[in-house]
PDB file of C-alpha atoms in Angstrom:
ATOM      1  CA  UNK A   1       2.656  21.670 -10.723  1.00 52.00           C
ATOM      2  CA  UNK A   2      -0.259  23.255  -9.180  1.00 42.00           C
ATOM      3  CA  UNK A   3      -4.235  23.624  -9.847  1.00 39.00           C
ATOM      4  CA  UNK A   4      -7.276  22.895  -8.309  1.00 36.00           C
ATOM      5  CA  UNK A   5      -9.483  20.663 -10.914  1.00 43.00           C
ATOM      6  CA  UNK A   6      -9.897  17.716 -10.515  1.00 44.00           C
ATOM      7  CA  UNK A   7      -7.903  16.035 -13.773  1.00 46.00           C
ATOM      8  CA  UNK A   8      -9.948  14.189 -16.577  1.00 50.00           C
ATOM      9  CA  UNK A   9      -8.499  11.078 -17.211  1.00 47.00           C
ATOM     10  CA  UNK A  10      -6.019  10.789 -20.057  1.00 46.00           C
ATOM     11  CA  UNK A  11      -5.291  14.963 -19.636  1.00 49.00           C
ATOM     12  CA  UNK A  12      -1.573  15.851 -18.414  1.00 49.00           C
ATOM     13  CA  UNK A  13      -2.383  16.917 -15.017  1.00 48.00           C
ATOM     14  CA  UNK A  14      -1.717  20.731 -13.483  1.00 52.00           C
ATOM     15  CA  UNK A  15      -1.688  19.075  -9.824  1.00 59.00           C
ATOM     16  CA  UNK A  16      -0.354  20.688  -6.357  1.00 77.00           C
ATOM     17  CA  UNK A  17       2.568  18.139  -5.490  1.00 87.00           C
ATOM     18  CA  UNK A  18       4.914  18.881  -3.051  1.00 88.00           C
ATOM     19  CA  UNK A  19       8.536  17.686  -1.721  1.00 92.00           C
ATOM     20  CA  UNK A  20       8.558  15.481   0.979  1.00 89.00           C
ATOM     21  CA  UNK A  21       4.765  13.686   0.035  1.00 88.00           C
ATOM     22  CA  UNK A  22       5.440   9.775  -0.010  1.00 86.00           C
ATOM     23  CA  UNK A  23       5.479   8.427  -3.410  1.00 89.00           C
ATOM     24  CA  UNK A  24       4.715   4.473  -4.622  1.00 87.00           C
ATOM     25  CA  UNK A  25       6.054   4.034  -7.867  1.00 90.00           C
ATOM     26  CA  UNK A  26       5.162   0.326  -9.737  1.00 87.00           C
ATOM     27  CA  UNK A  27       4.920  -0.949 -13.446  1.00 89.00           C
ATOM     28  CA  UNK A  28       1.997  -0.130 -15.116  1.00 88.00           C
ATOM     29  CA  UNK A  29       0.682  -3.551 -14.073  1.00 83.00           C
ATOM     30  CA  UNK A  30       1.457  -2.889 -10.566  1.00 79.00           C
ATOM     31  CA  UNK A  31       4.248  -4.531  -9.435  1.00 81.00           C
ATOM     32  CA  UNK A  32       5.921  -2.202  -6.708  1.00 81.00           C
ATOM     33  CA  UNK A  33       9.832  -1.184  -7.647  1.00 87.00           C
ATOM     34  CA  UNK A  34      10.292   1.218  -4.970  1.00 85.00           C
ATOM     35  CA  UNK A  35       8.684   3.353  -1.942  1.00 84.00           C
ATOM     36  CA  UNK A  36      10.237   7.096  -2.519  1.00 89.00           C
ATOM     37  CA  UNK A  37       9.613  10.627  -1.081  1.00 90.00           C
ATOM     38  CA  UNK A  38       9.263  13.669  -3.573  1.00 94.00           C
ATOM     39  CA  UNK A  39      12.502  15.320  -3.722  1.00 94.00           C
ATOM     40  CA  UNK A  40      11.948  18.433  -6.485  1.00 93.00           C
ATOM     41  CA  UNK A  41       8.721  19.220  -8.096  1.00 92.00           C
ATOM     42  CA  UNK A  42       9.288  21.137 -11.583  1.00 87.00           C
ATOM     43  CA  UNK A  43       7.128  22.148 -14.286  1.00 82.00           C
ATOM     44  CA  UNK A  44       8.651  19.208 -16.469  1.00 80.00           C
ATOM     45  CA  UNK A  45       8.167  16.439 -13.564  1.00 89.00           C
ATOM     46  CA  UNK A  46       9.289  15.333 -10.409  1.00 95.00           C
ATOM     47  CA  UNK A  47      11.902  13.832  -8.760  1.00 96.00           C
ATOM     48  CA  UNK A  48      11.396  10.482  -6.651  1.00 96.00           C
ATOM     49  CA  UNK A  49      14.376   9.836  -4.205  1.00 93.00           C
ATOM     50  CA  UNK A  50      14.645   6.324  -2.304  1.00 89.00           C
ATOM     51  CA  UNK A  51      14.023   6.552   1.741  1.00 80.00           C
ATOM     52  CA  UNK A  52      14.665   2.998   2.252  1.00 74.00           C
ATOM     53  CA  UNK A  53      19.015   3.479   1.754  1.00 76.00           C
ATOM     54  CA  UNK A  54      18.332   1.016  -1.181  1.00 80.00           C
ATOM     55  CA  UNK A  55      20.282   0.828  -4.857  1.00 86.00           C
ATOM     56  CA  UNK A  56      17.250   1.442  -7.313  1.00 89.00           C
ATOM     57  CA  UNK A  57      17.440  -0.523 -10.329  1.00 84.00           C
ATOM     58  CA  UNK A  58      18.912   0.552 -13.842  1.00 86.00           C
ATOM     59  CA  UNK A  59      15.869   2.205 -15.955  1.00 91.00           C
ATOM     60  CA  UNK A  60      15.666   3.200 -19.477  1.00 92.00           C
ATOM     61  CA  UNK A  61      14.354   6.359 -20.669  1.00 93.00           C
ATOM     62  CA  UNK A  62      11.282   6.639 -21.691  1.00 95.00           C
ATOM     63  CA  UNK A  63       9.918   3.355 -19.439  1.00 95.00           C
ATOM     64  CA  UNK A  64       6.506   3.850 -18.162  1.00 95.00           C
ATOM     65  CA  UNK A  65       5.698   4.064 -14.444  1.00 95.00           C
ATOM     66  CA  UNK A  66       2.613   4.409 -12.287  1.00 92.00           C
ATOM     67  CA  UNK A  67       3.199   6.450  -9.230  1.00 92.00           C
ATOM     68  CA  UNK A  68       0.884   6.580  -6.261  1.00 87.00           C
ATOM     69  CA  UNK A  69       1.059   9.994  -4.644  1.00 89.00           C
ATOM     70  CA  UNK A  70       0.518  10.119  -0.726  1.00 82.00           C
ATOM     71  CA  UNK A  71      -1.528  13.601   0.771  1.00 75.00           C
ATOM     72  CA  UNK A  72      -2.778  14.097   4.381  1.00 69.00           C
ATOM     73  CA  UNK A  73      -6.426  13.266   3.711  1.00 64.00           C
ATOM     74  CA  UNK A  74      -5.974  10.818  -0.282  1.00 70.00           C
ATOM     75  CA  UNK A  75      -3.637   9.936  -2.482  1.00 75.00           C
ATOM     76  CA  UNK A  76      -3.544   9.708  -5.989  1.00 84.00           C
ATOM     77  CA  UNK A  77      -2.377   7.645  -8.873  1.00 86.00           C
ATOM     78  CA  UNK A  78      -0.489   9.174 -12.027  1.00 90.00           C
ATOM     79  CA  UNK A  79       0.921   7.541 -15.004  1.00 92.00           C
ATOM     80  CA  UNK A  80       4.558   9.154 -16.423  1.00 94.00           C
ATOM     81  CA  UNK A  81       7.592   8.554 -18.377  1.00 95.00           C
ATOM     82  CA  UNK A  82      10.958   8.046 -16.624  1.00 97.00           C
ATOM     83  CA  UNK A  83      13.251  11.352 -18.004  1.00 95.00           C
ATOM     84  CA  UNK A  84      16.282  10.774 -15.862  1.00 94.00           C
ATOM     85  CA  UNK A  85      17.565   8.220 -13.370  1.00 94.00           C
ATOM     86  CA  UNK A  86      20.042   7.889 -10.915  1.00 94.00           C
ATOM     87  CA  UNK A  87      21.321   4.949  -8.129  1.00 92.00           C
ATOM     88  CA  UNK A  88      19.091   6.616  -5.630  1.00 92.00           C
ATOM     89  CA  UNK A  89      16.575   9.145  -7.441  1.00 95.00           C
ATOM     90  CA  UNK A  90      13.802   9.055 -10.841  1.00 96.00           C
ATOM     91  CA  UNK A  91      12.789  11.799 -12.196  1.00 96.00           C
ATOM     92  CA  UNK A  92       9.508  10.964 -13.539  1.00 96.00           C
ATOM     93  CA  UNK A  93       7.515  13.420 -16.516  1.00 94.00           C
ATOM     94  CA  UNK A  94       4.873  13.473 -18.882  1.00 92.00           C
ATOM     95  CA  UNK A  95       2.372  12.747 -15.673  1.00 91.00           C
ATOM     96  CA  UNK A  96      -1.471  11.558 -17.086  1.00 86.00           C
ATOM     97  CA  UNK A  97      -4.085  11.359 -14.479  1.00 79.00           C
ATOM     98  CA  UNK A  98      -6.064   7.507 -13.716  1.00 65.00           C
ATOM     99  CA  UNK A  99      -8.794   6.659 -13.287  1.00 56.00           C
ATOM    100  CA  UNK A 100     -10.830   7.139 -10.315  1.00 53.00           C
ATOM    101  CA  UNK A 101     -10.877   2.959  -9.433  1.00 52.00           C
ATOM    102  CA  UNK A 102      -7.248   3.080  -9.686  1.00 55.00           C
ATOM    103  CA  UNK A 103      -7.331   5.568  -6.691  1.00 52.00           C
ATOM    104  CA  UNK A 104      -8.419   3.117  -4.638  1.00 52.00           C
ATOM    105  CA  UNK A 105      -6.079   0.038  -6.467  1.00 58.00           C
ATOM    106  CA  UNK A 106      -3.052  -0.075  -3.598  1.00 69.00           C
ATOM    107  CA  UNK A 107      -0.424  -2.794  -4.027  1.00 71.00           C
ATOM    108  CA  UNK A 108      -1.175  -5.651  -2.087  1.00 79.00           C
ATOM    109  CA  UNK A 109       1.424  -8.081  -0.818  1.00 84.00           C
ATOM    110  CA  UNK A 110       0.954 -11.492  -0.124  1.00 87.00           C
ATOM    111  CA  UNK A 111       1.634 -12.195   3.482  1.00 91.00           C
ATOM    112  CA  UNK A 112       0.894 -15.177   5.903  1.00 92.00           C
ATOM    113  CA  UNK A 113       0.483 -14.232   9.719  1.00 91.00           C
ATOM    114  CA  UNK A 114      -1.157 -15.493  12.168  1.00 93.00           C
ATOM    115  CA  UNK A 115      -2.932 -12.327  14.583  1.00 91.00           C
ATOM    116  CA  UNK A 116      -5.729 -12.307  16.745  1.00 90.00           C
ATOM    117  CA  UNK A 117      -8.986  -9.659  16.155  1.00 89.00           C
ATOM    118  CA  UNK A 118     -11.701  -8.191  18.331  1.00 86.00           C
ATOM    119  CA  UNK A 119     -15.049  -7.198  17.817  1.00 80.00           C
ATOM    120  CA  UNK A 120     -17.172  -5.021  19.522  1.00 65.00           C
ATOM    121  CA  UNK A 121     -20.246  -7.041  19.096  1.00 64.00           C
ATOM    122  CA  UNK A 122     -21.047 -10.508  21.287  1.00 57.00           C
ATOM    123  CA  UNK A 123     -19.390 -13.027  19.146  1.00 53.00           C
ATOM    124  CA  UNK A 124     -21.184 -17.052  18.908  1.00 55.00           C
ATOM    125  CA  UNK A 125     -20.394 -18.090  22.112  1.00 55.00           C
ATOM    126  CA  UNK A 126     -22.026 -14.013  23.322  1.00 54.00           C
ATOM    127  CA  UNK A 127     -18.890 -12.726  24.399  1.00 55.00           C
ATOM    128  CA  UNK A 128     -18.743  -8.976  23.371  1.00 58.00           C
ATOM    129  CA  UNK A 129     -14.962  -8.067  22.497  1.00 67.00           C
ATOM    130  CA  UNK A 130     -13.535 -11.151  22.721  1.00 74.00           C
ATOM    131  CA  UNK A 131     -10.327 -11.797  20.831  1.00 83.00           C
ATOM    132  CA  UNK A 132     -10.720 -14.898  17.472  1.00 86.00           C
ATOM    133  CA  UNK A 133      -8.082 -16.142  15.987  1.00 90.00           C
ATOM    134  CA  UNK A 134      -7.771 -15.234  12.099  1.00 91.00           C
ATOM    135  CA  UNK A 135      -4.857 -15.190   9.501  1.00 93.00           C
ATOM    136  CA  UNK A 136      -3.933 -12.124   7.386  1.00 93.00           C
ATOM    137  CA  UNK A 137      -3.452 -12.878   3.669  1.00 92.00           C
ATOM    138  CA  UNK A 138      -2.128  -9.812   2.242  1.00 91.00           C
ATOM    139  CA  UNK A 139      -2.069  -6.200   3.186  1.00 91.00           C
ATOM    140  CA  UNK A 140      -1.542  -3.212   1.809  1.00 86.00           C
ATOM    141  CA  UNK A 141      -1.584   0.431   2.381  1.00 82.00           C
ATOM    142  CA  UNK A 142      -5.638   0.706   2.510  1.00 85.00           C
ATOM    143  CA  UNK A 143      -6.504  -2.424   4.042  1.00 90.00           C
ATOM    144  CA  UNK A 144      -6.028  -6.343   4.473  1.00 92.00           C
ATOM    145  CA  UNK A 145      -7.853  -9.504   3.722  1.00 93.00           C
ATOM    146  CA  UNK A 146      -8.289 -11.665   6.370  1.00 93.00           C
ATOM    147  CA  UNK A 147      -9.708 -15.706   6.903  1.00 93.00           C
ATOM    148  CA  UNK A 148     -10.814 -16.826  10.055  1.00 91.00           C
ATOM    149  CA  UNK A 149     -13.702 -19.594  11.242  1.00 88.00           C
ATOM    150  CA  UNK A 150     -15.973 -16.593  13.074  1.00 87.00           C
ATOM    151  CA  UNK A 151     -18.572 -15.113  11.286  1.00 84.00           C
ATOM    152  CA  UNK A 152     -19.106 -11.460  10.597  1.00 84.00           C
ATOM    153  CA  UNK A 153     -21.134  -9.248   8.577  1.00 85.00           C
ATOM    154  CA  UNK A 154     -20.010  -5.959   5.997  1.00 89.00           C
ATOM    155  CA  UNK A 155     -19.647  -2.729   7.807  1.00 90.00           C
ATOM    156  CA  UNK A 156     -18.704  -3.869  10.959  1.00 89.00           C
ATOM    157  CA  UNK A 157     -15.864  -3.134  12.726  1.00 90.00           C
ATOM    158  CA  UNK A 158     -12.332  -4.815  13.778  1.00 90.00           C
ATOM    159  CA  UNK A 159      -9.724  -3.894  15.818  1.00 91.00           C
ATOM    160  CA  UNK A 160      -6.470  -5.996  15.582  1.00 90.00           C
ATOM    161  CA  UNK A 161      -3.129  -5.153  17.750  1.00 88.00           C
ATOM    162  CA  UNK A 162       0.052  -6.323  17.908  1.00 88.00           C
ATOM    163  CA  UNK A 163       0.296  -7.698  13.703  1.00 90.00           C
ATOM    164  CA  UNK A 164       4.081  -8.814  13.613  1.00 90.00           C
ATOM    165  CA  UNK A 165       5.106  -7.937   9.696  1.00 91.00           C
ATOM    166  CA  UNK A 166       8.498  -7.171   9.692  1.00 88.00           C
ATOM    167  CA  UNK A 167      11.073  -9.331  12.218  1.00 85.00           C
ATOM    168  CA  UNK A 168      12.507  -7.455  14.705  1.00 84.00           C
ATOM    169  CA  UNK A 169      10.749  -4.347  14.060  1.00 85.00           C
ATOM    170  CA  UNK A 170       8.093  -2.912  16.064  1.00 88.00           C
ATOM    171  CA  UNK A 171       4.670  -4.416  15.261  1.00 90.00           C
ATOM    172  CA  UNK A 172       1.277  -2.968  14.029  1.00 92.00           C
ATOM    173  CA  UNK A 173      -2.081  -2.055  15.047  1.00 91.00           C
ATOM    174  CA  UNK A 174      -4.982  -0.963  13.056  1.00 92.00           C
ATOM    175  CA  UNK A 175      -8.970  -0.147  13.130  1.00 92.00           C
ATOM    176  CA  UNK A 176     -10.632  -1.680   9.938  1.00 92.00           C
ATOM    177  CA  UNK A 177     -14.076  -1.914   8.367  1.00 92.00           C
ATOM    178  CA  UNK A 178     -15.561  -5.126   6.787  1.00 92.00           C
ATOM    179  CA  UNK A 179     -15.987  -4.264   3.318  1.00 91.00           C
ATOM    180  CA  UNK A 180     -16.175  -7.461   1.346  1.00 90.00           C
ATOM    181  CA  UNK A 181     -16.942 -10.742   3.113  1.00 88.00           C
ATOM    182  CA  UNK A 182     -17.375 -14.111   1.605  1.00 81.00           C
ATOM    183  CA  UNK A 183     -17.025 -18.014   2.822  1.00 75.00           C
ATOM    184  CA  UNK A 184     -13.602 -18.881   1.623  1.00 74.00           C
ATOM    185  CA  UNK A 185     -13.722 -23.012   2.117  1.00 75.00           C
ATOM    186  CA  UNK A 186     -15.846 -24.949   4.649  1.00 75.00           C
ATOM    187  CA  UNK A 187     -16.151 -23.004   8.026  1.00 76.00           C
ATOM    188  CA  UNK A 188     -13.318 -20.447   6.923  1.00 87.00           C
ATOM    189  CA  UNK A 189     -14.046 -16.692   5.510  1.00 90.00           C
ATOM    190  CA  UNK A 190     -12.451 -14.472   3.898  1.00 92.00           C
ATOM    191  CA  UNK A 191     -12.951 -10.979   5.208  1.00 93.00           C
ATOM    192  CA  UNK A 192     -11.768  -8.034   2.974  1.00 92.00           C
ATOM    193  CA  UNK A 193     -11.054  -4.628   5.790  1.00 93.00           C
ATOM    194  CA  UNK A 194     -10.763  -0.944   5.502  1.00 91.00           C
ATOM    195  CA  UNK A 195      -7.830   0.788   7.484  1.00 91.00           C
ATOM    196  CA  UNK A 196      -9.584   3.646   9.161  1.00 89.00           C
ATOM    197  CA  UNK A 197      -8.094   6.409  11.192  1.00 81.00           C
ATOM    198  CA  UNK A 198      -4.835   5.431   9.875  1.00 83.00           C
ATOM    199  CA  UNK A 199      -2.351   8.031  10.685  1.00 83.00           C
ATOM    200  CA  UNK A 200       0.477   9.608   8.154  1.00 77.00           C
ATOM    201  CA  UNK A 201       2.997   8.402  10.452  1.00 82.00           C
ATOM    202  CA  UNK A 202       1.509   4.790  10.763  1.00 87.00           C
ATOM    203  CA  UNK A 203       0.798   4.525   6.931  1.00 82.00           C
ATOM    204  CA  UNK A 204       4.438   5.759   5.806  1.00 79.00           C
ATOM    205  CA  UNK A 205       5.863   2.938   8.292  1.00 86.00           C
ATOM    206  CA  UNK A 206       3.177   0.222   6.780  1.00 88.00           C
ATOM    207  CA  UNK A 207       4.946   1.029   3.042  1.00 82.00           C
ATOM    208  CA  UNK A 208       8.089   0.713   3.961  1.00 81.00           C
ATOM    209  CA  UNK A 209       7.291  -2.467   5.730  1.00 87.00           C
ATOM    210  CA  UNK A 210       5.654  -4.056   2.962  1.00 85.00           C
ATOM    211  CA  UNK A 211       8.576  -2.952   0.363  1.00 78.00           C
ATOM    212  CA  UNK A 212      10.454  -4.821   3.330  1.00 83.00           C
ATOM    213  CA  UNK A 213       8.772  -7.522   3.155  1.00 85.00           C
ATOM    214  CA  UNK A 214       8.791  -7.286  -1.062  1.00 77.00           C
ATOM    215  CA  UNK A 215      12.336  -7.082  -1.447  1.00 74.00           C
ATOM    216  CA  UNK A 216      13.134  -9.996   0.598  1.00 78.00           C
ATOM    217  CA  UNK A 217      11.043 -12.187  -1.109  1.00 74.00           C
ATOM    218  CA  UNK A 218      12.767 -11.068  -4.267  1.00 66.00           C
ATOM    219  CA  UNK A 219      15.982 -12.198  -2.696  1.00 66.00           C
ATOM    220  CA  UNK A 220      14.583 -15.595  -1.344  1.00 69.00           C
ATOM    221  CA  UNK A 221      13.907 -15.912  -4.851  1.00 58.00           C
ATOM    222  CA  UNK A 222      17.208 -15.191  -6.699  1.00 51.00           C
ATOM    223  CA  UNK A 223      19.842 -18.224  -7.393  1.00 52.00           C
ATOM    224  CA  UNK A 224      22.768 -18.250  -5.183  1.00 49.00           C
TER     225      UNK A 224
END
């Protein structure tokens, strides 16, 4: 699959993937089923394999999927048609182009963690980059939303360190934007933030730690 056009949506697309690019694939009402590298691209689709040493689930032919395509500097998000399926691999054809809002439209998980965040500018009591307590809400592979009782403005900028997601594994630190920011209840915001600078590396280890996180809810949640 190859081509340099950008696809219209709705058009089967003539895209450059390539083997090894980190895939997403959810329902087409985005509920994640599984983080996956690209194992074979073909003219008739491409092959998703599970990274995570997981069982995928049983599919039927023909069920539609929404795939989120990772490349160094964007990603984007394809609709297909599962062709073929094994316990650890989909092969996935008939790929449509999105669009362009769904490019930016990454699965968020709910999450509840308490972190600490630091600002560059004096905060109310005029210390410049002192740490305030906050609490992330969900996360995903672009950004987070955040509430916490300090106030701060769209645009600027937060660095958090040390964001504990997955138990026992090592822990998280990212540069984010204020994009969205709102009063939540009395004297607590909500802030929505912007990953920025977020390497390949770091972003393929935040997926797999929110599937992580995904999958154990979904066992929390089965009967015993």
């Amino acid at each position: 699959m190859s081509g340099a056009s950008a696809p219209k949506p709705g058009e089967t697309v003539q895209i450059e993937l390539q083997p090894g690019m980190m895939a997403e694939v959810m329902t087409p009402d985005n509920r994640l089923l599984f983080v996956g590298r690209v194992d074979k691209v073909q003219e008739t689709g491409v092959s998703i394999r599970e990274t995570n040493d997981e069982t995928l689930p049983m599919v039927l032919v023909n069920k539609p999927v929404k795939v989120r395509f990772y490349r160094e500097t964007d990603n984007i998000v394809l609709h297909g048609k599962v062709c073929g399926s094994t316990i650890k691999m989909w092969k996935v054809d008939r790929l449509q182009s999105t669009f362009t809002s769904e490019q930016r439209a990454f699965f968020r998980q709910s999450i509840s963690v308490n972190i600490e965040a630091q600002c560059g500018r004096p905060n109310r009591a005029g210390r410049s980059g002192a740490l305030f307590p906050c609490k992330v809400l969900d996360i995903s592979a672009g950004g987070m939303l955040i509430s916490s009782a300090e106030v701060y403005i769209e645009g600027e900028r937060i660095l958090v360190d040390r964001v504990p997601l997955v138990q026992d594994a090592p822990t998280f630190s990212f540069s984010c934007r204020v994009r969205r920011a709102g009063e939540w209840k009395k004297g607590v915001n909500r802030y929505g933030c912007q990953f920025e600078a977020l390497s390949p590396r770091d972003q393929d280890r935040l997926l797999q730690a929110i599937f992580t996180i995904q999958r154990e809810e979904i066992k929390k949640r089965k009967p015993r």
